[in-house]
Amino acid sequence: MKEVIAIIRPNKANATKESLAVLGFPSLHACKVVGRGKQKGILGEVSFPVSPELEKQEGGMKYVPKRMISLMVDDQDVSLVVAVITKINRTGQIGDGRIFVCPVENVVRIRTGEKGKTAI
């Protein structure tokens, strides 16, 4: 099993979630995150008020609002999930995001006690 973590533009989150659901990956976690890479700002892309600590500073934004999507997938599904996330989120501009693929040692469903692949 693998965990696929994608840091993407806020305006691409819904399309990403919908595309993954259509392909059979409806279970995921999504949250608002802030961080910073090399780009230093996408203020014109956000559709919500930006708090003062995120506002543009000299040379860019202090932190950039993004969305983080995380899902657990079988090893054989990783390339499909990565390809879908990449296709939906690639604009060719700075700030398209990153995808991280991490190993998952085990999964346990709390309600039933199922483990491994069946617990996903």
PDB file of C-alpha atoms in Angstrom:
ATOM      1  CA  MET A   1       0.000   0.000   0.000  1.00  0.00           C
ATOM      2  CA  LYS A   2       1.020   3.567  -0.613  1.00  0.00           C
ATOM      3  CA  GLU A   3      -0.119   6.969   0.552  1.00  0.00           C
ATOM      4  CA  VAL A   4      -0.359   9.516  -2.230  1.00  0.00           C
ATOM      5  CA  ILE A   5      -0.163  13.083  -0.950  1.00  0.00           C
ATOM      6  CA  ALA A   6      -0.790  15.905  -3.398  1.00  0.00           C
ATOM      7  CA  ILE A   7      -0.268  19.591  -2.683  1.00  0.00           C
ATOM      8  CA  ILE A   8      -2.283  21.425  -5.333  1.00  0.00           C
ATOM      9  CA  ARG A   9      -3.781  24.782  -6.256  1.00  0.00           C
ATOM     10  CA  PRO A  10      -7.005  25.611  -4.376  1.00  0.00           C
ATOM     11  CA  ASN A  11      -8.933  26.088  -7.618  1.00  0.00           C
ATOM     12  CA  LYS A  12      -8.066  22.532  -8.773  1.00  0.00           C
ATOM     13  CA  ALA A  13      -9.164  20.631  -5.650  1.00  0.00           C
ATOM     14  CA  ASN A  14     -12.761  19.891  -6.670  1.00  0.00           C
ATOM     15  CA  ALA A  15     -11.844  18.716 -10.172  1.00  0.00           C
ATOM     16  CA  THR A  16      -9.165  16.480  -8.678  1.00  0.00           C
ATOM     17  CA  LYS A  17     -11.519  14.937  -6.114  1.00  0.00           C
ATOM     18  CA  GLU A  18     -14.246  14.374  -8.736  1.00  0.00           C
ATOM     19  CA  SER A  19     -11.839  12.749 -11.205  1.00  0.00           C
ATOM     20  CA  LEU A  20     -10.446  10.413  -8.561  1.00  0.00           C
ATOM     21  CA  ALA A  21     -13.974   9.419  -7.495  1.00  0.00           C
ATOM     22  CA  VAL A  22     -14.977   8.621 -11.095  1.00  0.00           C
ATOM     23  CA  LEU A  23     -11.959   6.316 -11.382  1.00  0.00           C
ATOM     24  CA  GLY A  24     -12.890   4.453  -8.190  1.00  0.00           C
ATOM     25  CA  PHE A  25     -10.936   6.379  -5.561  1.00  0.00           C
ATOM     26  CA  PRO A  26     -13.665   8.222  -3.610  1.00  0.00           C
ATOM     27  CA  SER A  27     -11.978   7.893  -0.204  1.00  0.00           C
ATOM     28  CA  LEU A  28      -9.524  10.648   0.572  1.00  0.00           C
ATOM     29  CA  HIS A  29      -8.651  13.387   2.990  1.00  0.00           C
ATOM     30  CA  ALA A  30      -8.515  17.006   1.923  1.00  0.00           C
ATOM     31  CA  CYS A  31      -7.549  20.076   3.884  1.00  0.00           C
ATOM     32  CA  LYS A  32      -6.482  23.662   3.464  1.00  0.00           C
ATOM     33  CA  VAL A  33      -2.771  24.130   3.977  1.00  0.00           C
ATOM     34  CA  VAL A  34      -0.297  26.949   3.677  1.00  0.00           C
ATOM     35  CA  GLY A  35       3.322  26.616   2.816  1.00  0.00           C
ATOM     36  CA  ARG A  36       5.939  27.911   0.510  1.00  0.00           C
ATOM     37  CA  GLY A  37       8.088  26.641  -2.256  1.00  0.00           C
ATOM     38  CA  LYS A  38       9.960  28.546  -4.907  1.00  0.00           C
ATOM     39  CA  GLN A  39       6.965  30.364  -6.374  1.00  0.00           C
ATOM     40  CA  LYS A  40       6.251  32.901  -3.580  1.00  0.00           C
ATOM     41  CA  GLY A  41       2.663  33.708  -4.466  1.00  0.00           C
ATOM     42  CA  ILE A  42      -0.597  33.093  -6.282  1.00  0.00           C
ATOM     43  CA  LEU A  43      -2.689  35.812  -4.644  1.00  0.00           C
ATOM     44  CA  GLY A  44      -4.790  36.345  -7.775  1.00  0.00           C
ATOM     45  CA  GLU A  45      -5.925  32.700  -7.801  1.00  0.00           C
ATOM     46  CA  VAL A  46      -7.491  32.462  -4.371  1.00  0.00           C
ATOM     47  CA  SER A  47     -11.217  33.114  -4.036  1.00  0.00           C
ATOM     48  CA  PHE A  48     -11.253  33.773  -0.305  1.00  0.00           C
ATOM     49  CA  PRO A  49     -10.018  36.590   1.921  1.00  0.00           C
ATOM     50  CA  VAL A  50      -6.322  36.286   2.664  1.00  0.00           C
ATOM     51  CA  SER A  51      -5.324  36.979   6.254  1.00  0.00           C
ATOM     52  CA  PRO A  52      -2.567  39.510   6.942  1.00  0.00           C
ATOM     53  CA  GLU A  53       0.043  36.839   7.724  1.00  0.00           C
ATOM     54  CA  LEU A  54      -0.415  35.434   4.199  1.00  0.00           C
ATOM     55  CA  GLU A  55      -0.484  38.745   2.353  1.00  0.00           C
ATOM     56  CA  LYS A  56       2.111  39.660  -0.186  1.00  0.00           C
ATOM     57  CA  GLN A  57       5.460  40.587   1.255  1.00  0.00           C
ATOM     58  CA  GLU A  58       8.458  41.992  -0.554  1.00  0.00           C
ATOM     59  CA  GLY A  59       9.388  39.361  -3.139  1.00  0.00           C
ATOM     60  CA  GLY A  60       6.171  37.318  -2.728  1.00  0.00           C
ATOM     61  CA  MET A  61       3.695  35.939  -0.251  1.00  0.00           C
ATOM     62  CA  LYS A  62       4.906  34.818   3.165  1.00  0.00           C
ATOM     63  CA  TYR A  63       2.872  31.600   2.804  1.00  0.00           C
ATOM     64  CA  VAL A  64       0.939  30.286  -0.176  1.00  0.00           C
ATOM     65  CA  PRO A  65      -2.558  28.814   0.313  1.00  0.00           C
ATOM     66  CA  LYS A  66      -2.866  25.336  -1.206  1.00  0.00           C
ATOM     67  CA  ARG A  67      -4.951  22.201  -0.799  1.00  0.00           C
ATOM     68  CA  MET A  68      -3.556  18.902   0.387  1.00  0.00           C
ATOM     69  CA  ILE A  69      -5.214  15.692  -0.744  1.00  0.00           C
ATOM     70  CA  SER A  70      -4.164  12.374   0.749  1.00  0.00           C
ATOM     71  CA  LEU A  71      -5.340   8.893  -0.185  1.00  0.00           C
ATOM     72  CA  MET A  72      -4.262   5.300   0.378  1.00  0.00           C
ATOM     73  CA  VAL A  73      -4.037   3.088  -2.686  1.00  0.00           C
ATOM     74  CA  ASP A  74      -2.810  -0.370  -3.635  1.00  0.00           C
ATOM     75  CA  ASP A  75       0.672  -0.445  -5.110  1.00  0.00           C
ATOM     76  CA  GLN A  76      -0.649  -1.231  -8.607  1.00  0.00           C
ATOM     77  CA  ASP A  77      -2.925   1.866  -8.538  1.00  0.00           C
ATOM     78  CA  VAL A  78      -0.215   4.404  -7.717  1.00  0.00           C
ATOM     79  CA  SER A  79       0.720   5.230 -11.312  1.00  0.00           C
ATOM     80  CA  LEU A  80      -2.942   5.762 -12.288  1.00  0.00           C
ATOM     81  CA  VAL A  81      -3.623   8.046  -9.312  1.00  0.00           C
ATOM     82  CA  VAL A  82      -0.446  10.047  -9.918  1.00  0.00           C
ATOM     83  CA  ALA A  83      -1.292  10.371 -13.627  1.00  0.00           C
ATOM     84  CA  VAL A  84      -4.814  11.645 -12.896  1.00  0.00           C
ATOM     85  CA  ILE A  85      -3.636  14.162 -10.311  1.00  0.00           C
ATOM     86  CA  THR A  86      -0.920  15.345 -12.687  1.00  0.00           C
ATOM     87  CA  LYS A  87      -3.288  15.673 -15.650  1.00  0.00           C
ATOM     88  CA  ILE A  88      -5.867  17.699 -13.712  1.00  0.00           C
ATOM     89  CA  ASN A  89      -3.345  19.974 -12.006  1.00  0.00           C
ATOM     90  CA  ARG A  90      -0.688  20.659 -14.638  1.00  0.00           C
ATOM     91  CA  THR A  91      -1.054  24.191 -15.974  1.00  0.00           C
ATOM     92  CA  GLY A  92       2.582  24.618 -16.944  1.00  0.00           C
ATOM     93  CA  GLN A  93       2.891  27.555 -14.570  1.00  0.00           C
ATOM     94  CA  ILE A  94       4.930  27.856 -11.395  1.00  0.00           C
ATOM     95  CA  GLY A  95       2.892  26.624  -8.432  1.00  0.00           C
ATOM     96  CA  ASP A  96       1.225  23.543  -9.946  1.00  0.00           C
ATOM     97  CA  GLY A  97       2.184  21.584  -6.817  1.00  0.00           C
ATOM     98  CA  ARG A  98       3.871  18.362  -5.774  1.00  0.00           C
ATOM     99  CA  ILE A  99       2.905  14.711  -5.384  1.00  0.00           C
ATOM    100  CA  PHE A 100       4.522  12.533  -2.738  1.00  0.00           C
ATOM    101  CA  VAL A 101       4.213   8.742  -2.680  1.00  0.00           C
ATOM    102  CA  CYS A 102       4.938   7.163   0.682  1.00  0.00           C
ATOM    103  CA  PRO A 103       4.936   3.516   1.801  1.00  0.00           C
ATOM    104  CA  VAL A 104       2.202   2.451   4.222  1.00  0.00           C
ATOM    105  CA  GLU A 105       3.081  -0.399   6.530  1.00  0.00           C
ATOM    106  CA  ASN A 106      -0.463  -1.287   7.576  1.00  0.00           C
ATOM    107  CA  VAL A 107      -4.028  -0.014   7.748  1.00  0.00           C
ATOM    108  CA  VAL A 108      -6.569  -0.928  10.422  1.00  0.00           C
ATOM    109  CA  ARG A 109     -10.266  -0.116  10.154  1.00  0.00           C
ATOM    110  CA  ILE A 110     -11.261   0.826  13.693  1.00  0.00           C
ATOM    111  CA  ARG A 111     -14.929  -0.207  13.440  1.00  0.00           C
ATOM    112  CA  THR A 112     -14.338  -3.770  12.189  1.00  0.00           C
ATOM    113  CA  GLY A 113     -10.708  -4.486  12.941  1.00  0.00           C
ATOM    114  CA  GLU A 114     -10.019  -5.287   9.274  1.00  0.00           C
ATOM    115  CA  LYS A 115      -6.378  -4.917   8.330  1.00  0.00           C
ATOM    116  CA  GLY A 116      -4.358  -4.312   5.199  1.00  0.00           C
ATOM    117  CA  LYS A 117      -5.922  -4.052   1.755  1.00  0.00           C
ATOM    118  CA  THR A 118      -9.462  -4.779   2.974  1.00  0.00           C
ATOM    119  CA  ALA A 119      -9.290  -1.855   5.413  1.00  0.00           C
ATOM    120  CA  ILE A 120      -8.785   0.682   2.628  1.00  0.00           C
TER     121      ILE A 120
END
